[in-house]
Coordinates of C-alpha atoms and ligand atoms in Angstrom, one line a residue:
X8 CA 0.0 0.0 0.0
X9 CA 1.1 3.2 -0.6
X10 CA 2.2 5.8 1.4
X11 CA -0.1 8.2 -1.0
X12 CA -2.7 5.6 -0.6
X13 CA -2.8 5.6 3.1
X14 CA -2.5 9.4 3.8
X15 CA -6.0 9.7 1.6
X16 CA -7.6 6.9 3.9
X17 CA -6.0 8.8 7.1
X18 CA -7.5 12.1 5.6
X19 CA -10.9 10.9 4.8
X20 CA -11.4 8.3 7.9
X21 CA -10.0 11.1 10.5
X22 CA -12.5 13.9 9.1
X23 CA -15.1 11.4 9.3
X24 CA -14.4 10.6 13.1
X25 CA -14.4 14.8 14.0
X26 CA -17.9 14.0 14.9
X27 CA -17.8 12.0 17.7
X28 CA -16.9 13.7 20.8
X29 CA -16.7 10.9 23.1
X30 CA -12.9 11.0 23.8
X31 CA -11.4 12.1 26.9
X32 CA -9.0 9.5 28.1
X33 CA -9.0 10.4 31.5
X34 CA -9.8 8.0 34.7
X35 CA -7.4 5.8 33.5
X36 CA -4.5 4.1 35.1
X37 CA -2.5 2.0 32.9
X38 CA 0.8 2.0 33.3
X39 CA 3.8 1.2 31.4
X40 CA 4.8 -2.3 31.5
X41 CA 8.0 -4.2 30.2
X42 CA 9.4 -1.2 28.7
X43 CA 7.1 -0.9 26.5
X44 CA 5.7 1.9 24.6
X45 CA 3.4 4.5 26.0
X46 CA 2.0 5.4 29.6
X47 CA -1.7 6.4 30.1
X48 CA -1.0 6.3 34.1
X49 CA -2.9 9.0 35.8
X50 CA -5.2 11.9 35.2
X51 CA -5.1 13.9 32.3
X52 CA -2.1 12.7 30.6
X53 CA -3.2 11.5 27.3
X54 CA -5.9 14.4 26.7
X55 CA -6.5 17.6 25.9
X56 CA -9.0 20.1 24.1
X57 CA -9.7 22.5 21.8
X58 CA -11.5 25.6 22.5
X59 CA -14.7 24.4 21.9
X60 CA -13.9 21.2 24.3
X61 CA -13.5 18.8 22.0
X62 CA -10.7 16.4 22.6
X63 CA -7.4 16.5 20.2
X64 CA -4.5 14.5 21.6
X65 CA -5.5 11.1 20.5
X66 CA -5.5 9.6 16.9
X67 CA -9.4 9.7 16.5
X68 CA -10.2 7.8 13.4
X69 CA -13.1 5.5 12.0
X70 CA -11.5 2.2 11.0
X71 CA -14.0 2.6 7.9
X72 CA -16.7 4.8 6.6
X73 CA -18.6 2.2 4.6
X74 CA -21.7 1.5 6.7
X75 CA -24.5 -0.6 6.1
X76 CA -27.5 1.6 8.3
X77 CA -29.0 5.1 6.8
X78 CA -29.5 7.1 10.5
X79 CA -30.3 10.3 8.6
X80 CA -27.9 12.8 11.5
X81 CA -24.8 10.9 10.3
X82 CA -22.2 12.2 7.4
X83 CA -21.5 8.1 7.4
X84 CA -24.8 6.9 6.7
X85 CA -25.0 4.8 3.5
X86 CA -27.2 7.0 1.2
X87 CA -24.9 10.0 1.3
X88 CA -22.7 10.6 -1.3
X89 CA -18.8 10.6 -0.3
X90 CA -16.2 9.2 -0.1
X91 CA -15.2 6.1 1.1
X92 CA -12.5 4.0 2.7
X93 CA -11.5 1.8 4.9
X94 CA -8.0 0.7 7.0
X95 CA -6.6 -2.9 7.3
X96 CA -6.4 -3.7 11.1
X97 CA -2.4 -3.6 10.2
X98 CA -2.7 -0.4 9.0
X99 CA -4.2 1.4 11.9
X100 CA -1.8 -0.3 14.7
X101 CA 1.0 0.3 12.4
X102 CA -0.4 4.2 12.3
X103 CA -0.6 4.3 16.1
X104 CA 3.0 3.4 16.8
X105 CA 4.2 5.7 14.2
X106 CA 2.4 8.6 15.4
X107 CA 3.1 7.5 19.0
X108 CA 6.8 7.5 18.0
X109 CA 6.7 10.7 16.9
X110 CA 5.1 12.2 19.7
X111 CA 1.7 13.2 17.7
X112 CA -0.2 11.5 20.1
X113 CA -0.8 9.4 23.5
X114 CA -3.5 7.3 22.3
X115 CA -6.0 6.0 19.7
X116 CA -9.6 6.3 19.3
X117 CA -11.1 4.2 17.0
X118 CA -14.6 4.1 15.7
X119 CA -16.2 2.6 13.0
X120 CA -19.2 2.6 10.6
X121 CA -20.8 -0.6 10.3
X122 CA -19.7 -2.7 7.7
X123 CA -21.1 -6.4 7.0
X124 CA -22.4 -6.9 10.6
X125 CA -21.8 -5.6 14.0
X126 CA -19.4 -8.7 15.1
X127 CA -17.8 -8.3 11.6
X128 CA -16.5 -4.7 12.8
X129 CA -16.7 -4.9 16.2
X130 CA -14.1 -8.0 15.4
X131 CA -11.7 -5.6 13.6
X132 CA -11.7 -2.8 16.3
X133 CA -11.0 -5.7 19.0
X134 CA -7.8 -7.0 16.5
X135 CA -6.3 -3.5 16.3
X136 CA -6.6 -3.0 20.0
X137 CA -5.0 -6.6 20.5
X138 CA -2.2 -6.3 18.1
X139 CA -1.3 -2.9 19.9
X140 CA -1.1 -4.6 23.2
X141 CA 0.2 -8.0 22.3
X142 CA 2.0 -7.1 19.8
X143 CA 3.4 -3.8 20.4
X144 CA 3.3 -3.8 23.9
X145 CA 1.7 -0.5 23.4
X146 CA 0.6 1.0 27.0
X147 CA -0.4 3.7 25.5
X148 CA -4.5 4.8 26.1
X149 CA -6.6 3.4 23.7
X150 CA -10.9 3.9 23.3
X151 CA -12.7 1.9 21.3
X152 CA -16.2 2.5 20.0
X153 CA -18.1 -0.4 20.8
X154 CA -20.7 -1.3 18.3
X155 CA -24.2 -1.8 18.9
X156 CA -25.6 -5.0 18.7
X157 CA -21.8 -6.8 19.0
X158 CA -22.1 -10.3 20.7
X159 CA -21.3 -10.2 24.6
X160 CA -17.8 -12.4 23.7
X161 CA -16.6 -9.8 21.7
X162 CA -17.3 -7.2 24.4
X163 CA -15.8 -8.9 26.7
X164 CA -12.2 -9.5 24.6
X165 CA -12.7 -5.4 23.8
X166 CA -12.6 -4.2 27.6
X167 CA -9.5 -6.9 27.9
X168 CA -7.3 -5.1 25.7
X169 CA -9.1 -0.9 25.4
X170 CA -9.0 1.5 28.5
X171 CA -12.1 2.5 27.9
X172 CA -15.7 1.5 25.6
X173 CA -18.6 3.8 24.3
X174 CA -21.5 3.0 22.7
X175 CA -23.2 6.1 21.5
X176 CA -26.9 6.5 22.4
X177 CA -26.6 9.2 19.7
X178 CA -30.7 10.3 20.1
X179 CA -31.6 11.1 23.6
X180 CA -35.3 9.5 23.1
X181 CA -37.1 6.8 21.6
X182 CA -39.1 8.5 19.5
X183 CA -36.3 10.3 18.1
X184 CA -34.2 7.6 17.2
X185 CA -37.7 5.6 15.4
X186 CA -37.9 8.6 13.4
X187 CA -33.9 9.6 12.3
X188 CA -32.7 6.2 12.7
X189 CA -35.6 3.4 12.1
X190 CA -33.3 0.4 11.8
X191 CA -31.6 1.1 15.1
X192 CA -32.7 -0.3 18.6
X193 CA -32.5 0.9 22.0
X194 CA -31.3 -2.7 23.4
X195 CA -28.9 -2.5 20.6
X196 CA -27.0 0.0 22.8
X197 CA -28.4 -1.1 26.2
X198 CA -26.7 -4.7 25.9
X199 CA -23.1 -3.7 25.1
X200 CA -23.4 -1.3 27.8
X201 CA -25.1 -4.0 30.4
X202 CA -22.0 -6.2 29.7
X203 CA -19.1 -3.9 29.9
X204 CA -20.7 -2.9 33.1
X205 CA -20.8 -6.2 34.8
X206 CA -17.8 -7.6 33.4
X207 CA -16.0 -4.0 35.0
X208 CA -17.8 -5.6 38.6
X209 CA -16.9 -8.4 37.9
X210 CA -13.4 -8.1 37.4
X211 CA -13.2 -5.7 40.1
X212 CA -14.1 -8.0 42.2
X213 CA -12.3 -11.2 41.3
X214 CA -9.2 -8.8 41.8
X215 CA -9.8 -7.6 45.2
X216 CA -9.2 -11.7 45.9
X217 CA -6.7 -12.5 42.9
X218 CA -4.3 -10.0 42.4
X219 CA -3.2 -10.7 39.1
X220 CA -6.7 -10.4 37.6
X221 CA -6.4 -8.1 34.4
X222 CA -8.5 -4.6 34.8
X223 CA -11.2 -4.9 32.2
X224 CA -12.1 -1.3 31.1
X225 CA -9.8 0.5 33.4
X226 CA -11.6 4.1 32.0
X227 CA -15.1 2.7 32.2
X228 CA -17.5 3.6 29.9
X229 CA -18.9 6.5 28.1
X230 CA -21.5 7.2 25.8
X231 CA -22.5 10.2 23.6
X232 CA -25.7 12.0 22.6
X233 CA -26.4 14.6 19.5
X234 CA -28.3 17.5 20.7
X235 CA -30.8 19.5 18.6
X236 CA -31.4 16.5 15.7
X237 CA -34.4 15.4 17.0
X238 CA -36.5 18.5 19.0
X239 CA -35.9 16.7 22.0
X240 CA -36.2 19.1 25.6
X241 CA -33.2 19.5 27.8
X242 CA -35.3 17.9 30.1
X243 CA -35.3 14.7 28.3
X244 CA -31.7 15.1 27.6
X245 CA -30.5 15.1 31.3
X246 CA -33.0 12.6 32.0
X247 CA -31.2 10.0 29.9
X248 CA -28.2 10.8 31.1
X249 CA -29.0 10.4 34.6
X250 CA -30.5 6.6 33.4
X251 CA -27.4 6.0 31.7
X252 CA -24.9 7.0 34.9
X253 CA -27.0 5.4 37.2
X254 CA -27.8 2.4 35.2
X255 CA -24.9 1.3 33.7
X256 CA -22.4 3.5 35.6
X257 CA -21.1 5.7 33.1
X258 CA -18.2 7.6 33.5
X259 CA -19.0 10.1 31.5
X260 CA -22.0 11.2 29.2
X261 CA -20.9 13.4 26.1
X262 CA -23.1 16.0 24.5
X263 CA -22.5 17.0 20.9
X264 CA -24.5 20.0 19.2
X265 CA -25.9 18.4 16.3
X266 CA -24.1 19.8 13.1
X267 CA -26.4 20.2 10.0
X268 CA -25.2 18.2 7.1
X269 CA -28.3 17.4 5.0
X270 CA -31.3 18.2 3.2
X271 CA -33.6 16.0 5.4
X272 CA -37.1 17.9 6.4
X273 CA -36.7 15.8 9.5
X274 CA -33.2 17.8 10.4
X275 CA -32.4 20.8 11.4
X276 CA -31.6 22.7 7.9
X277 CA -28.0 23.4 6.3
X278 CA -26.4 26.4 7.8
X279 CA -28.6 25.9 11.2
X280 CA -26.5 27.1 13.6
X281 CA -24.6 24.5 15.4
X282 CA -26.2 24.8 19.3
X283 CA -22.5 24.9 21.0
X284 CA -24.3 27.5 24.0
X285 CA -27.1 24.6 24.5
X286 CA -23.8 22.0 25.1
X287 CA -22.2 24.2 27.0
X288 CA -25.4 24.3 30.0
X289 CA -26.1 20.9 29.5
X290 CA -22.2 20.0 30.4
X291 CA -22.7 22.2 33.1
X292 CA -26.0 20.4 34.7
X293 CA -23.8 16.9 34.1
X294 CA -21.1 18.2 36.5
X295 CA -23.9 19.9 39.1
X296 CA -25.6 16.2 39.0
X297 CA -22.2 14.7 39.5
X298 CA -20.6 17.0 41.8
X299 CA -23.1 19.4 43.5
X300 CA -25.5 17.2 44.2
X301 CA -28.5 18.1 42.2
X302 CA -31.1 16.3 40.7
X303 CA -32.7 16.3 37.2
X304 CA -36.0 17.9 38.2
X305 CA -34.7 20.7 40.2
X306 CA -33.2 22.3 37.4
X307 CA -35.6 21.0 35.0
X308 CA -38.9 20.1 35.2
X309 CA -42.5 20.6 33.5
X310 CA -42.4 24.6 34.4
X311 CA -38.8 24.4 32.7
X312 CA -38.3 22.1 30.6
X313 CA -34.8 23.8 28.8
X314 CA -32.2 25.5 30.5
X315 CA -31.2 29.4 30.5
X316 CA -29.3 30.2 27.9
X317 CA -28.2 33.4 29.5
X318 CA -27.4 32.1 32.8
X319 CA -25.4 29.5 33.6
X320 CA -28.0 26.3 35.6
X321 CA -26.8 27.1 38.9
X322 CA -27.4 30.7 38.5
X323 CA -30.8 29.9 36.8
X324 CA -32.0 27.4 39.8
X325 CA -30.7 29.8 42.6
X326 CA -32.9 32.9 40.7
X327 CA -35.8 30.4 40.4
X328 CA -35.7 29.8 44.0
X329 CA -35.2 32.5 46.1
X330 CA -36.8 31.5 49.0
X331 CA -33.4 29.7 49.7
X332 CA -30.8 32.6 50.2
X333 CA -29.5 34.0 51.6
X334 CA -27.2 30.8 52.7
X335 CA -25.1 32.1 56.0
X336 CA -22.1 30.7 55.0
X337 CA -20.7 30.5 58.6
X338 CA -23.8 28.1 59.4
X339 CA -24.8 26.3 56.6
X340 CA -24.1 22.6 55.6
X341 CA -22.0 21.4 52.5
X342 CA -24.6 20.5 50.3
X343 CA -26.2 24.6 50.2
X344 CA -22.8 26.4 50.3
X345 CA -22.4 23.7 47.1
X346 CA -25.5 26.1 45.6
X347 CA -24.4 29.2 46.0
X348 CA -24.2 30.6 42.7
X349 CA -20.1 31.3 42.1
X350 CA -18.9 29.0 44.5
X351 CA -17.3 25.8 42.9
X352 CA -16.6 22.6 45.6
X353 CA -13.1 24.1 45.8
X354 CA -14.3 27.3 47.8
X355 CA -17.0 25.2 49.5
X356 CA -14.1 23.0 51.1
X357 CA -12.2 25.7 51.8
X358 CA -15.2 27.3 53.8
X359 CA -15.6 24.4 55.5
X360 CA -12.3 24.0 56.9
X361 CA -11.5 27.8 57.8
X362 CA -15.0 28.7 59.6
X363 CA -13.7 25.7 62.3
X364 CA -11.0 28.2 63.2
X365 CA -13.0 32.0 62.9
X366 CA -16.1 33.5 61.1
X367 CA -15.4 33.9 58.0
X368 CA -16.4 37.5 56.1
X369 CA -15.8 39.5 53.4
X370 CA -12.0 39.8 53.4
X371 CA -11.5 36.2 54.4
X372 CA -13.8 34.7 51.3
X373 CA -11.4 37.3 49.2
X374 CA -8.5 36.0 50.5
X375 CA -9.9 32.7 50.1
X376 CA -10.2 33.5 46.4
X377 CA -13.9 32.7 46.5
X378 CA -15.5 34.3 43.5
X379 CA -17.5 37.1 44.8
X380 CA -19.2 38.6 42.0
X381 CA -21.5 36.5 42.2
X382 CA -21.9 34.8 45.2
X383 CA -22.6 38.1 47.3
X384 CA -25.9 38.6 46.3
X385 CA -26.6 34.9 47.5
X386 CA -24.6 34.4 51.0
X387 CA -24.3 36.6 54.3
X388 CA -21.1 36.1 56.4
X389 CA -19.7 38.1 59.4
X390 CA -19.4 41.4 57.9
X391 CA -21.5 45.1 58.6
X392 CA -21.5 45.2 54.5
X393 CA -24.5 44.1 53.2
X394 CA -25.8 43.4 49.5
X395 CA -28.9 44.2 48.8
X396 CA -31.5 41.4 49.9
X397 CA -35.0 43.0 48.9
X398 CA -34.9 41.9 45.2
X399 CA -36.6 39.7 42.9
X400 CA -35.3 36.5 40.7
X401 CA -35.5 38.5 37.6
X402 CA -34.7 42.1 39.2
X403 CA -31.2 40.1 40.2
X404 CA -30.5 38.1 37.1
X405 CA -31.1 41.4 35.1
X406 CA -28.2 43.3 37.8
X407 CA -25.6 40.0 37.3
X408 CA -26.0 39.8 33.3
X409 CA -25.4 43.8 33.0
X410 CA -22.1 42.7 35.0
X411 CA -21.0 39.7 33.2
X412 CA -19.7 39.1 29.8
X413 CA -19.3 36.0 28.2
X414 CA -17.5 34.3 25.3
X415 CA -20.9 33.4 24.2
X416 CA -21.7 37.3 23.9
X417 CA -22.4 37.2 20.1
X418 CA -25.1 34.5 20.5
X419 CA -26.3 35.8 23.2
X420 CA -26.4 39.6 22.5
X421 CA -30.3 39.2 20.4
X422 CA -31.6 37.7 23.3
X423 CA -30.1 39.5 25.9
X424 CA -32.0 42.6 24.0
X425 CA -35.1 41.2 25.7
X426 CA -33.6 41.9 29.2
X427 CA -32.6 45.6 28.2
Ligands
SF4_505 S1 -24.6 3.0 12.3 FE1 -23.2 4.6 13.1 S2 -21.8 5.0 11.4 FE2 -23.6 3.9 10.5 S3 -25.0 5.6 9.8 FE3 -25.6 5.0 11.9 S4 -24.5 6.4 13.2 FE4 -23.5 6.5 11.2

């Protein structure tokens, strides 16, 4: 094959895989063994991301385009018209190391379109990953998309040799999936998923008794969804997600605005804008369901069934519900200093640990480097200075966005016109 012949694949099967977001590497803690190549030990090592968060450090590429199924969101579906290719297993590992080599990258993602069957490709991706590691002794991070509707064994050999396995969900309801993607099935996606998750346990387990037990997924599992293809609410976005993390233990859910690429009257149209904003809050309610101990229906519910655009959620909920503030930040427990708009877990530690010793006001949250802009209109502490306290949800939000500028000011700037 020529060297020619192989850039064009790289070219074509690398552009093809810019639209899956699902590849942060970190969590995992591989390390290098036998002098071999590569080291995914620790947190952040083998990723990093562009200005609009998507991830850049690992070679991300489709193992083909060629795919069998039409879902109508997908620049790989078979009816659209481009071009095609696909790498020999050899290729790809031989890719890795070279790039590895050269420093281009700490890892490989590899996805794939569907070709022949599910166990047809998911067998491929599962040789690459084996080669590397057997054959290589590559330590290096490596994710692999695991394809819906591959048989449990081949799961199982997948989570053996990758650090971490996705399945993309790709349409956050039923209904949308019947009507963008008609051939696909939930349980396609739900059974992967079921058996990653249980062999993870299970391994887990067997090595708390048997040291030498291999980790199986060490990175866990992920998934993705593709926001704004289907009309789906933000409430039935984050409603998913908290199924998926609770069900099956995800380690992380990935939201990706959905980018319009054809003439389909059941899609958004060609030159839609591409709803990066909408991401951006729904990445934020992911880490306040994670980390700040929120649930789904506080910050979205039948009354509000998308999130602030404008606002940021924790902002949103704490305007929504004033009746809560102001929190006294020398008295109150973890979970509300954890609300107070502006405070991130950080400050609410270090709040924790310094009012044992003194109450805490003005100067000492400063010093603290606690965010103040913010968080004074929502917190009293030991101090004569007070914010005002007499006004409304929307009387405040109107104050804090007059204050605030964001990177998101151009698509923001028509609606914030409303507020003026
Ligand atoms: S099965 Fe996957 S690769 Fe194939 S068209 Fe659907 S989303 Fe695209």
């Amino acid at each position: 094959m020529s060297f020619e012949r192989i850039q064009e694949k790289l070219k074509i099967l690398a552009d093809a895989a810019k639209y899956d977001v699902s590849c942060a590497s970190s969590g995992s803690k591989r390390s290098n063994i036998n002098k071999g190549l590569g080291d995914a030990t620790g947190m952040g090592i083998c990723h990093s991301y562009t200005e609009d968060g998507r991830c850049v450090s690992l070679l991300k590429i489709l193992l083909t385009n060629y795919c069998i199924f039409d879902c109508a969101y997908c620049v790989t579906r078979k009816s659209n018209d481009i071009k095609r290719a696909a790498f020999q297993v050899q290729e790809v590992v031989d890719l890795t190391i070279n790039f590895y080599r050269r420093n281009y990258i700490e890892g490989l993602f590899l996805s794939s379109g569907i070709f022949k069957s599910a166990d047809y490709t998911m067998e491929r991706l599962v040789a690459v990953a084996k080669k590397l590691r057997l054959e290589e002794n590559f330590n290096g991070y490596i994710h692999l998309k695991s394809i819906p509707g591959a048989s449990d064994e081949l799961m199982k050999e997948a989570g053996l040799y990758a650090d971490r396995l996705s399945v993309n969900i790709e349409i956050p309801t039923k209904e949308g999936l019947k009507l963008l993607a008609p051939e696909k099935n939930r349980e396609d996606f739900i059974k992967p998923m079921l058996k990653v998750k249980n062999e993870i346990i299970q391994y887990q387990s067997e090595k708390k008794i048997i040291k030498s037990t291999p980790t199986f997924a060490p990175a866990g599992q992920s998934t993705q969804m593709i926001i704004g293809a289907s009309g789906e609410s933000d409430q039935q976005i984050m409603w998913t997600s908290n199924y998926f993390y609770k069900k099956f233990n995800l380690k992380r859910v990935y939201y990706s605005g959905y980018i319009p690429i054809s003439h389909d009257p059941r899609l958004p149209q060609i030159g839609t804008d591409v709803p990066m904003l909408r991401e951006n809050r729904l990445y934020q309610t992911d880490w306040l369901m994670r980390f700040y101990g929120f649930e789904v229906h506080e910050i979205l519910n039948n009354e509000h069934q998308n999130l602030d655009l404008d606002v940021d959620p924790k902002l949103g909920w704490a305007l929504r519900n004033m009746a809560h503030f102001p929190v006294d930040v020398n008295k109150a427990d973890k979970f509300m200093l954890a609300r107070i708009p502006g405070l991130g877990m950080k400050s609410v530690h270090k709040i924790l640990q310094a009012r044992q010793f003194r109450n805490l006001n003005w100067d000492h949250l400063k010093l603290m480097g606690v965010a103040l802009n913010r968080a004074k209109y929502f917190l009293v502490c030991d101090s004569r200075d007070f914010e005002r306290r007499d006004l409304t949800g929307p009387q405040l939000k109107s104050i804090i966005l007059q204050n605030t500028t964001s990177k998101y000011q151009n698509i923001l700037s028509p609606q914030l016109n409303l507020f003026g």
